[in-house]
């Protein structure tokens, strides 16, 4: 990220929207590097659900939105990278779900939640919302405790978690696609999108 942000300082005001998994994982370090490289640029960050952030952007309240989808989106969205969704579960916990699969999910609307419910429905597996949290940390904590299984991108697995396999009876999930939605063509916006793409791809392949 530092290499992508080096060079002449950029100026401008950016209003950024980010889904929680973007913001909670590594976006903070990108923004810190951005601020050090371009102290003349000011940044406002709003964290929320991708669909809500895009509605705010349509009303002119946000310049750039970093979010995810499980299907290809309109041309306004720039695909940054793509990776598989997995069922996260406690690494040392036996997988014995019973009649209903206990899910740890974000509140609606959430593409991870929608993808999980659709996959279970296609496989004719019953499910129940055992844990609902507005933060990725909450969903992963429930999964690590063996309380509920959480649909997440593979790069979001951490020590203490594992991905359940098809052999354990869990259906395949679609890929998650991570996008930048930019209303601004200013150099400061392009530089930030490039830094996020580079860091996200590096973290994905490192995971």
CSV table of N, CA and C in Angstrom, one decimal, residues 8-167:
chain,number,residue,atom,x,y,z
A,8,UNK,N,4.0,12.4,-5.3
A,8,UNK,CA,3.5,13.7,-4.9
A,8,UNK,C,2.2,13.6,-4.1
A,9,UNK,N,2.2,14.4,-3.0
A,9,UNK,CA,1.0,14.4,-2.2
A,9,UNK,C,-0.3,14.8,-2.9
A,10,UNK,N,-1.3,14.1,-2.7
A,10,UNK,CA,-2.6,14.5,-3.3
A,10,UNK,C,-3.5,15.2,-2.3
A,11,UNK,N,-4.4,16.0,-2.8
A,11,UNK,CA,-5.3,16.8,-2.0
A,11,UNK,C,-6.7,16.5,-2.4
A,12,UNK,N,-7.6,16.8,-1.4
A,12,UNK,CA,-9.0,16.6,-1.7
A,12,UNK,C,-9.7,16.0,-0.5
A,13,UNK,N,-11.0,16.0,-0.6
A,13,UNK,CA,-11.8,15.5,0.5
A,13,UNK,C,-12.6,14.2,0.0
A,14,UNK,N,-12.4,13.1,0.7
A,14,UNK,CA,-13.1,11.9,0.3
A,14,UNK,C,-14.0,11.4,1.3
A,15,UNK,N,-15.2,11.1,0.9
A,15,UNK,CA,-16.2,10.5,1.8
A,15,UNK,C,-16.4,9.0,1.4
A,16,UNK,N,-15.9,8.2,2.3
A,16,UNK,CA,-15.8,6.7,2.0
A,16,UNK,C,-16.8,5.9,2.8
A,17,UNK,N,-17.4,5.0,2.1
A,17,UNK,CA,-18.3,4.0,2.8
A,17,UNK,C,-17.6,2.6,2.7
A,18,UNK,N,-17.7,1.8,3.7
A,18,UNK,CA,-17.1,0.5,3.7
A,18,UNK,C,-17.9,-0.5,4.4
A,19,UNK,N,-18.1,-1.7,3.9
A,19,UNK,CA,-18.7,-2.8,4.6
A,19,UNK,C,-17.9,-3.1,5.8
A,20,UNK,N,-18.5,-3.7,6.8
A,20,UNK,CA,-17.8,-4.0,8.1
A,20,UNK,C,-16.6,-4.9,7.9
A,21,UNK,N,-16.7,-5.9,7.1
A,21,UNK,CA,-15.5,-6.8,6.9
A,21,UNK,C,-14.3,-6.1,6.3
A,22,UNK,N,-14.6,-5.2,5.3
A,22,UNK,CA,-13.5,-4.4,4.8
A,22,UNK,C,-12.9,-3.5,5.9
A,23,UNK,N,-13.7,-2.8,6.6
A,23,UNK,CA,-13.2,-1.9,7.6
A,23,UNK,C,-12.5,-2.6,8.8
A,24,UNK,N,-13.1,-3.7,9.2
A,24,UNK,CA,-12.6,-4.4,10.4
A,24,UNK,C,-11.3,-5.2,10.2
A,25,UNK,N,-11.0,-5.5,9.0
A,25,UNK,CA,-9.8,-6.4,8.7
A,25,UNK,C,-8.5,-5.6,8.5
A,26,UNK,N,-8.5,-4.8,7.5
A,26,UNK,CA,-7.2,-4.1,7.1
A,26,UNK,C,-7.4,-2.8,6.5
A,27,UNK,N,-8.6,-2.3,6.3
A,27,UNK,CA,-8.8,-1.0,5.7
A,27,UNK,C,-8.1,0.1,6.5
A,28,UNK,N,-8.1,0.0,7.8
A,28,UNK,CA,-7.5,1.0,8.7
A,28,UNK,C,-6.1,1.3,8.3
A,29,UNK,N,-5.3,0.2,8.1
A,29,UNK,CA,-3.9,0.4,7.8
A,29,UNK,C,-3.7,1.0,6.5
A,30,UNK,N,-4.6,0.8,5.5
A,30,UNK,CA,-4.5,1.4,4.2
A,30,UNK,C,-4.7,2.9,4.4
A,31,UNK,N,-5.7,3.3,5.1
A,31,UNK,CA,-6.1,4.7,5.3
A,31,UNK,C,-5.0,5.4,6.1
A,32,UNK,N,-4.3,4.7,7.0
A,32,UNK,CA,-3.2,5.4,7.8
A,32,UNK,C,-2.1,5.7,6.8
A,33,UNK,N,-1.7,4.7,6.0
A,33,UNK,CA,-0.7,4.9,5.0
A,33,UNK,C,-1.0,6.0,4.0
A,34,UNK,N,-2.3,6.0,3.6
A,34,UNK,CA,-2.8,7.1,2.7
A,34,UNK,C,-2.6,8.4,3.4
A,35,UNK,N,-3.0,8.6,4.6
A,35,UNK,CA,-2.9,9.9,5.3
A,35,UNK,C,-1.4,10.3,5.5
A,36,UNK,N,-0.5,9.4,5.7
A,36,UNK,CA,0.9,9.7,5.9
A,36,UNK,C,1.5,10.2,4.5
A,37,UNK,N,1.0,9.5,3.4
A,37,UNK,CA,1.5,9.9,2.1
A,37,UNK,C,0.9,11.2,1.6
A,38,UNK,N,-0.3,11.4,2.0
A,38,UNK,CA,-1.1,12.6,1.5
A,38,UNK,C,-1.8,13.3,2.6
A,39,UNK,N,-1.0,14.0,3.4
A,39,UNK,CA,-1.6,14.7,4.6
A,39,UNK,C,-2.6,15.8,4.1
A,40,UNK,N,-2.5,16.2,2.9
A,40,UNK,CA,-3.4,17.3,2.4
A,40,UNK,C,-4.8,16.7,2.0
A,41,UNK,N,-4.9,15.4,2.1
A,41,UNK,CA,-6.2,14.8,1.7
A,41,UNK,C,-7.0,14.5,3.0
A,42,UNK,N,-8.2,14.9,3.1
A,42,UNK,CA,-9.0,14.5,4.3
A,42,UNK,C,-10.0,13.4,3.9
A,43,UNK,N,-10.2,12.5,4.9
A,43,UNK,CA,-11.1,11.3,4.7
A,43,UNK,C,-12.1,11.2,5.8
A,44,UNK,N,-13.3,11.0,5.3
A,44,UNK,CA,-14.4,10.7,6.3
A,44,UNK,C,-14.9,9.2,6.0
A,45,UNK,N,-15.0,8.4,7.0
A,45,UNK,CA,-15.3,7.0,6.8
A,45,UNK,C,-16.6,6.6,7.5
A,46,UNK,N,-17.5,6.0,6.7
A,46,UNK,CA,-18.8,5.5,7.3
A,46,UNK,C,-18.8,4.0,7.0
A,47,UNK,N,-19.1,3.2,8.1
A,47,UNK,CA,-19.1,1.8,8.0
A,47,UNK,C,-20.6,1.3,8.0
A,48,UNK,N,-20.9,0.4,7.2
A,48,UNK,CA,-22.3,-0.1,7.1
A,48,UNK,C,-22.5,-1.3,6.2
A,49,UNK,N,-23.7,-1.6,5.9
A,49,UNK,CA,-24.0,-2.7,4.9
A,49,UNK,C,-23.9,-2.1,3.5
A,50,UNK,N,-23.3,-2.9,2.6
A,50,UNK,CA,-23.1,-2.5,1.2
A,50,UNK,C,-24.3,-1.9,0.6
A,51,UNK,N,-25.4,-2.5,0.7
A,51,UNK,CA,-26.6,-2.0,0.0
A,51,UNK,C,-27.0,-0.6,0.5
A,52,UNK,N,-27.0,-0.4,1.8
A,52,UNK,CA,-27.3,0.9,2.4
A,52,UNK,C,-26.3,1.9,2.0
A,53,UNK,N,-25.0,1.6,2.0
A,53,UNK,CA,-24.0,2.5,1.6
A,53,UNK,C,-24.2,3.0,0.1
A,54,UNK,N,-24.6,2.0,-0.8
A,54,UNK,CA,-24.8,2.4,-2.2
A,54,UNK,C,-26.0,3.3,-2.3
A,55,UNK,N,-27.0,3.1,-1.5
A,55,UNK,CA,-28.1,4.0,-1.5
A,55,UNK,C,-27.7,5.4,-1.1
A,56,UNK,N,-26.8,5.5,-0.1
A,56,UNK,CA,-26.3,6.8,0.3
A,56,UNK,C,-25.5,7.5,-0.8
A,57,UNK,N,-24.7,6.6,-1.5
A,57,UNK,CA,-23.9,7.1,-2.5
A,57,UNK,C,-24.7,7.7,-3.7
A,58,UNK,N,-25.8,7.0,-4.0
A,58,UNK,CA,-26.7,7.5,-5.0
A,58,UNK,C,-27.3,8.8,-4.7
A,59,UNK,N,-27.4,9.1,-3.4
A,59,UNK,CA,-28.0,10.4,-2.9
A,59,UNK,C,-26.9,11.5,-2.8
A,60,UNK,N,-25.6,11.1,-3.3
A,60,UNK,CA,-24.5,12.1,-3.3
A,60,UNK,C,-23.8,12.2,-1.9
A,61,UNK,N,-24.0,11.3,-1.0
A,61,UNK,CA,-23.4,11.5,0.3
A,61,UNK,C,-22.1,10.8,0.5
A,62,UNK,N,-21.7,9.9,-0.5
A,62,UNK,CA,-20.5,9.2,-0.4
A,62,UNK,C,-19.8,9.2,-1.8
A,63,UNK,N,-18.5,9.4,-1.8
A,63,UNK,CA,-17.7,9.4,-3.0
A,63,UNK,C,-17.3,8.0,-3.5
A,64,UNK,N,-16.8,7.2,-2.5
A,64,UNK,CA,-16.3,5.9,-2.8
A,64,UNK,C,-16.9,4.9,-1.8
A,65,UNK,N,-17.4,3.7,-2.3
A,65,UNK,CA,-17.9,2.7,-1.5
A,65,UNK,C,-17.1,1.4,-1.7
A,66,UNK,N,-16.6,0.8,-0.7
A,66,UNK,CA,-15.9,-0.5,-0.8
A,66,UNK,C,-16.9,-1.6,-0.2
A,67,UNK,N,-17.3,-2.5,-1.0
A,67,UNK,CA,-18.3,-3.5,-0.5
A,67,UNK,C,-18.2,-4.8,-1.3
A,68,UNK,N,-19.1,-5.7,-1.0
A,68,UNK,CA,-19.1,-7.0,-1.6
A,68,UNK,C,-20.4,-7.4,-2.1
A,69,UNK,N,-20.4,-8.3,-3.1
A,69,UNK,CA,-21.6,-8.9,-3.7
A,69,UNK,C,-21.3,-10.4,-4.0
A,70,UNK,N,-22.4,-11.1,-4.2
A,70,UNK,CA,-22.2,-12.5,-4.6
A,70,UNK,C,-22.6,-12.8,-6.0
A,71,UNK,N,-22.8,-11.7,-6.8
A,71,UNK,CA,-23.1,-11.8,-8.2
A,71,UNK,C,-22.4,-10.5,-8.8
A,72,UNK,N,-22.3,-10.6,-10.2
A,72,UNK,CA,-21.7,-9.5,-10.8
A,72,UNK,C,-22.6,-8.3,-10.8
A,73,UNK,N,-22.1,-7.1,-10.7
A,73,UNK,CA,-22.9,-5.9,-10.6
A,73,UNK,C,-22.7,-5.0,-11.8
A,74,UNK,N,-23.5,-4.0,-11.8
A,74,UNK,CA,-23.5,-3.0,-12.9
A,74,UNK,C,-22.1,-2.5,-13.2
A,75,UNK,N,-21.9,-1.9,-14.3
A,75,UNK,CA,-20.6,-1.4,-14.8
A,75,UNK,C,-19.9,-0.4,-13.8
A,76,UNK,N,-20.8,0.3,-13.0
A,76,UNK,CA,-20.2,1.3,-12.1
A,76,UNK,C,-19.3,0.7,-11.1
A,77,UNK,N,-19.4,-0.6,-10.8
A,77,UNK,CA,-18.6,-1.2,-9.8
A,77,UNK,C,-17.3,-1.8,-10.4
A,78,UNK,N,-16.2,-1.5,-9.8
A,78,UNK,CA,-14.9,-2.0,-10.2
A,78,UNK,C,-14.5,-3.2,-9.4
A,79,UNK,N,-14.4,-4.4,-10.0
A,79,UNK,CA,-14.1,-5.6,-9.3
A,79,UNK,C,-12.7,-5.5,-8.9
A,80,UNK,N,-12.4,-5.7,-7.6
A,80,UNK,CA,-11.1,-5.6,-7.0
A,80,UNK,C,-10.5,-7.0,-6.9
A,81,UNK,N,-11.2,-7.9,-6.4
A,81,UNK,CA,-10.8,-9.3,-6.3
A,81,UNK,C,-12.0,-10.2,-6.0
A,82,UNK,N,-11.8,-11.5,-6.2
A,82,UNK,CA,-12.9,-12.5,-6.0
A,82,UNK,C,-12.3,-13.7,-5.2
A,83,UNK,N,-13.1,-14.2,-4.3
A,83,UNK,CA,-12.7,-15.4,-3.5
A,83,UNK,C,-13.9,-16.2,-3.0
A,84,UNK,N,-13.6,-17.4,-2.6
A,84,UNK,CA,-14.7,-18.3,-2.2
A,84,UNK,C,-15.2,-18.0,-0.8
A,85,UNK,N,-16.5,-18.2,-0.7
A,85,UNK,CA,-17.1,-18.2,0.7
A,85,UNK,C,-17.0,-19.6,1.3
A,86,UNK,N,-16.8,-19.6,2.6
A,86,UNK,CA,-16.7,-20.9,3.3
A,86,UNK,C,-17.6,-20.8,4.5
A,87,UNK,N,-17.9,-22.0,5.1
A,87,UNK,CA,-18.6,-22.1,6.3
A,87,UNK,C,-17.6,-22.2,7.5
A,88,UNK,N,-17.4,-21.1,8.3
A,88,UNK,CA,-16.5,-21.0,9.3
A,88,UNK,C,-17.0,-21.7,10.6
A,89,UNK,N,-16.2,-22.5,11.2
A,89,UNK,CA,-16.6,-23.2,12.4
A,89,UNK,C,-15.4,-23.4,13.4
A,90,UNK,N,-15.6,-23.6,14.6
A,90,UNK,CA,-14.5,-23.8,15.6
A,90,UNK,C,-13.6,-24.9,15.2
A,91,UNK,N,-12.3,-24.6,15.2
A,91,UNK,CA,-11.3,-25.5,14.8
A,91,UNK,C,-11.3,-26.8,15.6
A,92,UNK,N,-11.5,-26.7,16.9
A,92,UNK,CA,-11.5,-27.9,17.8
A,92,UNK,C,-12.9,-28.4,18.1
A,93,UNK,N,-13.9,-27.9,17.4
A,93,UNK,CA,-15.3,-28.3,17.7
A,93,UNK,C,-15.8,-29.4,16.7
A,94,UNK,N,-16.5,-30.4,17.2
A,94,UNK,CA,-17.1,-31.4,16.3
A,94,UNK,C,-18.3,-30.7,15.6
A,95,UNK,N,-18.5,-31.1,14.3
A,95,UNK,CA,-19.7,-30.6,13.6
A,95,UNK,C,-20.8,-31.5,13.7
A,96,UNK,N,-21.8,-31.3,14.6
A,96,UNK,CA,-23.0,-32.1,14.8
A,96,UNK,C,-24.2,-31.2,14.8
A,97,UNK,N,-24.6,-30.7,13.7
A,97,UNK,CA,-25.6,-29.6,13.7
A,97,UNK,C,-27.1,-30.0,14.1
A,98,UNK,N,-27.4,-31.3,14.0
A,98,UNK,CA,-28.7,-31.7,14.3
A,98,UNK,C,-29.7,-31.5,13.1
A,99,UNK,N,-30.9,-31.3,13.4
A,99,UNK,CA,-31.9,-31.1,12.3
A,99,UNK,C,-31.8,-29.8,11.6
A,100,UNK,N,-31.4,-28.8,12.3
A,100,UNK,CA,-31.2,-27.4,11.7
A,100,UNK,C,-29.8,-26.9,11.8
A,101,UNK,N,-29.3,-26.3,10.8
A,101,UNK,CA,-28.0,-25.7,10.8
A,101,UNK,C,-28.1,-24.4,11.5
A,102,UNK,N,-27.3,-24.2,12.6
A,102,UNK,CA,-27.3,-22.9,13.3
A,102,UNK,C,-26.4,-21.9,12.6
A,103,UNK,N,-27.0,-20.8,12.2
A,103,UNK,CA,-26.3,-19.8,11.5
A,103,UNK,C,-25.9,-18.6,12.3
A,104,UNK,N,-24.7,-18.1,12.1
A,104,UNK,CA,-24.2,-16.8,12.7
A,104,UNK,C,-24.1,-15.9,11.5
A,105,UNK,N,-25.0,-14.9,11.5
A,105,UNK,CA,-25.1,-14.0,10.3
A,105,UNK,C,-25.3,-12.6,10.7
A,106,UNK,N,-25.1,-11.7,9.7
A,106,UNK,CA,-25.4,-10.3,9.8
A,106,UNK,C,-26.9,-10.1,9.7
A,107,UNK,N,-27.5,-9.0,10.2
A,107,UNK,CA,-28.9,-8.7,9.9
A,107,UNK,C,-29.1,-8.5,8.4
A,108,UNK,N,-30.3,-8.6,8.0
A,108,UNK,CA,-30.6,-8.3,6.6
A,108,UNK,C,-30.5,-6.8,6.3
A,109,UNK,N,-30.1,-6.3,5.1
A,109,UNK,CA,-29.7,-7.2,4.0
A,109,UNK,C,-28.2,-7.5,4.1
A,110,UNK,N,-27.8,-8.7,3.8
A,110,UNK,CA,-26.4,-9.1,3.8
A,110,UNK,C,-26.1,-10.2,2.8
A,111,UNK,N,-25.2,-10.0,1.9
A,111,UNK,CA,-24.9,-10.9,0.8
A,111,UNK,C,-24.4,-12.3,1.3
A,112,UNK,N,-23.7,-12.3,2.4
A,112,UNK,CA,-23.2,-13.5,3.0
A,112,UNK,C,-24.4,-14.3,3.5
A,113,UNK,N,-25.3,-13.6,4.2
A,113,UNK,CA,-26.5,-14.2,4.8
A,113,UNK,C,-27.4,-14.8,3.6
A,114,UNK,N,-27.6,-14.0,2.6
A,114,UNK,CA,-28.4,-14.4,1.5
A,114,UNK,C,-27.8,-15.6,0.8
A,115,UNK,N,-26.5,-15.6,0.6
A,115,UNK,CA,-25.8,-16.8,-0.1
A,115,UNK,C,-25.9,-18.0,0.7
A,116,UNK,N,-25.8,-17.9,2.1
A,116,UNK,CA,-25.9,-19.1,2.9
A,116,UNK,C,-27.3,-19.7,2.9
A,117,UNK,N,-28.3,-18.8,3.0
A,117,UNK,CA,-29.7,-19.3,3.0
A,117,UNK,C,-30.1,-19.9,1.7
A,118,UNK,N,-29.6,-19.3,0.6
A,118,UNK,CA,-29.9,-19.9,-0.7
A,118,UNK,C,-29.2,-21.2,-0.9
A,119,UNK,N,-28.0,-21.4,-0.4
A,119,UNK,CA,-27.3,-22.7,-0.6
A,119,UNK,C,-27.9,-23.7,0.2
A,120,UNK,N,-28.3,-23.4,1.5
A,120,UNK,CA,-29.0,-24.4,2.3
A,120,UNK,C,-30.4,-24.8,1.8
A,121,UNK,N,-31.1,-23.8,1.2
A,121,UNK,CA,-32.4,-24.1,0.6
A,121,UNK,C,-32.3,-25.0,-0.6
A,122,UNK,N,-31.2,-24.7,-1.4
A,122,UNK,CA,-31.0,-25.6,-2.6
A,122,UNK,C,-30.7,-27.0,-2.2
A,123,UNK,N,-30.0,-27.2,-1.0
A,123,UNK,CA,-29.6,-28.5,-0.5
A,123,UNK,C,-30.7,-29.1,0.3
A,124,UNK,N,-31.8,-28.4,0.5
A,124,UNK,CA,-32.9,-28.8,1.3
A,124,UNK,C,-32.5,-29.1,2.8
A,125,UNK,N,-31.6,-28.2,3.3
A,125,UNK,CA,-31.2,-28.2,4.7
A,125,UNK,C,-31.9,-27.1,5.5
A,126,UNK,N,-32.5,-27.5,6.6
A,126,UNK,CA,-33.2,-26.5,7.4
A,126,UNK,C,-32.1,-25.8,8.2
A,127,UNK,N,-32.5,-24.5,8.6
A,127,UNK,CA,-31.5,-23.7,9.3
A,127,UNK,C,-32.3,-22.8,10.3
A,128,UNK,N,-31.5,-22.3,11.2
A,128,UNK,CA,-32.1,-21.3,12.2
A,128,UNK,C,-31.1,-20.2,12.5
A,129,UNK,N,-31.5,-19.0,12.7
A,129,UNK,CA,-30.6,-17.9,13.0
A,129,UNK,C,-30.1,-17.9,14.5
A,130,UNK,N,-29.1,-18.8,14.8
A,130,UNK,CA,-28.7,-19.0,16.1
A,130,UNK,C,-28.0,-17.7,16.7
A,131,UNK,N,-27.4,-16.9,15.8
A,131,UNK,CA,-26.7,-15.7,16.3
A,131,UNK,C,-26.7,-14.7,15.2
A,132,UNK,N,-27.2,-13.5,15.5
A,132,UNK,CA,-27.3,-12.4,14.6
A,132,UNK,C,-26.5,-11.2,15.2
A,133,UNK,N,-25.5,-10.8,14.4
A,133,UNK,CA,-24.6,-9.7,14.9
A,133,UNK,C,-24.3,-8.7,13.8
A,134,UNK,N,-24.2,-7.5,14.2
A,134,UNK,CA,-23.8,-6.4,13.2
A,134,UNK,C,-22.4,-6.3,12.9
A,135,UNK,N,-21.5,-7.2,13.5
A,135,UNK,CA,-20.1,-7.1,13.3
A,135,UNK,C,-19.6,-8.5,12.9
A,136,UNK,N,-18.5,-8.5,12.1
A,136,UNK,CA,-17.9,-9.7,11.7
A,136,UNK,C,-17.2,-10.4,12.9
A,137,UNK,N,-16.7,-9.6,13.8
A,137,UNK,CA,-16.1,-10.2,15.0
A,137,UNK,C,-17.1,-11.0,15.8
A,138,UNK,N,-18.3,-10.5,15.9
A,138,UNK,CA,-19.4,-11.3,16.6
A,138,UNK,C,-19.7,-12.6,15.9
A,139,UNK,N,-19.8,-12.5,14.6
A,139,UNK,CA,-20.1,-13.8,13.9
A,139,UNK,C,-19.0,-14.8,14.0
A,140,UNK,N,-17.8,-14.3,13.9
A,140,UNK,CA,-16.6,-15.3,14.0
A,140,UNK,C,-16.5,-15.8,15.4
A,141,UNK,N,-16.8,-15.0,16.4
A,141,UNK,CA,-16.7,-15.5,17.8
A,141,UNK,C,-17.8,-16.6,18.0
A,142,UNK,N,-19.0,-16.4,17.5
A,142,UNK,CA,-20.0,-17.5,17.6
A,142,UNK,C,-19.5,-18.8,16.9
A,143,UNK,N,-18.9,-18.6,15.8
A,143,UNK,CA,-18.4,-19.8,15.0
A,143,UNK,C,-17.3,-20.5,15.8
A,144,UNK,N,-16.3,-19.7,16.3
A,144,UNK,CA,-15.2,-20.3,17.0
A,144,UNK,C,-15.7,-21.0,18.3
A,145,UNK,N,-16.7,-20.5,18.9
A,145,UNK,CA,-17.3,-21.1,20.2
A,145,UNK,C,-18.0,-22.4,19.9
A,146,UNK,N,-18.3,-22.7,18.6
A,146,UNK,CA,-19.1,-23.8,18.2
A,146,UNK,C,-20.6,-23.6,18.5
A,147,UNK,N,-21.0,-22.3,18.5
A,147,UNK,CA,-22.4,-22.0,18.8
A,147,UNK,C,-23.2,-21.9,17.5
A,148,UNK,N,-22.5,-21.4,16.4
A,148,UNK,CA,-23.2,-21.3,15.1
A,148,UNK,C,-22.2,-21.2,14.0
A,149,UNK,N,-22.5,-21.6,12.8
A,149,UNK,CA,-21.6,-21.6,11.7
A,149,UNK,C,-21.8,-20.3,10.9
A,150,UNK,N,-20.7,-19.7,10.5
A,150,UNK,CA,-20.7,-18.3,9.9
A,150,UNK,C,-20.2,-18.4,8.4
A,151,UNK,N,-21.0,-17.9,7.5
A,151,UNK,CA,-20.5,-17.9,6.1
A,151,UNK,C,-19.6,-16.6,5.9
A,152,UNK,N,-18.4,-16.8,5.6
A,152,UNK,CA,-17.4,-15.7,5.4
A,152,UNK,C,-16.5,-16.0,4.2
A,153,UNK,N,-15.8,-15.0,3.8
A,153,UNK,CA,-14.8,-15.2,2.8
A,153,UNK,C,-13.6,-15.9,3.4
A,154,UNK,N,-13.0,-16.8,2.6
A,154,UNK,CA,-11.9,-17.6,3.1
A,154,UNK,C,-10.8,-16.8,3.8
A,155,UNK,N,-10.5,-15.6,3.2
A,155,UNK,CA,-9.4,-14.8,3.8
A,155,UNK,C,-9.7,-14.3,5.2
A,156,UNK,N,-11.0,-14.4,5.6
A,156,UNK,CA,-11.4,-13.9,6.9
A,156,UNK,C,-11.3,-15.0,8.0
A,157,UNK,N,-10.9,-16.2,7.6
A,157,UNK,CA,-10.6,-17.2,8.6
A,157,UNK,C,-9.4,-16.8,9.5
A,158,UNK,N,-9.5,-17.1,10.8
A,158,UNK,CA,-8.4,-16.8,11.7
A,158,UNK,C,-8.0,-18.0,12.5
A,159,UNK,N,-6.9,-17.9,13.3
A,159,UNK,CA,-6.6,-19.1,14.1
A,159,UNK,C,-7.8,-19.4,15.1
A,160,UNK,N,-8.1,-20.7,15.2
A,160,UNK,CA,-9.2,-21.1,16.0
A,160,UNK,C,-10.4,-21.4,15.1
A,161,UNK,N,-10.4,-21.2,13.8
A,161,UNK,CA,-11.5,-21.4,12.9
A,161,UNK,C,-11.0,-22.4,11.8
A,162,UNK,N,-12.0,-23.1,11.2
A,162,UNK,CA,-11.7,-23.9,10.1
A,162,UNK,C,-12.9,-23.9,9.1
A,163,UNK,N,-12.7,-24.3,7.9
A,163,UNK,CA,-13.8,-24.3,6.9
A,163,UNK,C,-14.4,-25.7,6.9
A,164,UNK,N,-15.7,-25.8,7.1
A,164,UNK,CA,-16.4,-27.1,7.0
A,164,UNK,C,-16.4,-27.5,5.5
A,165,UNK,N,-16.3,-28.8,5.3
A,165,UNK,CA,-16.1,-29.4,4.0
A,165,UNK,C,-17.5,-30.0,3.5
A,166,UNK,N,-17.5,-30.3,2.2
A,166,UNK,CA,-18.6,-30.9,1.6
A,166,UNK,C,-18.9,-32.3,2.3
A,167,UNK,N,-17.8,-33.0,2.7
A,167,UNK,CA,-17.9,-34.3,3.3
A,167,UNK,C,-18.6,-34.2,4.6
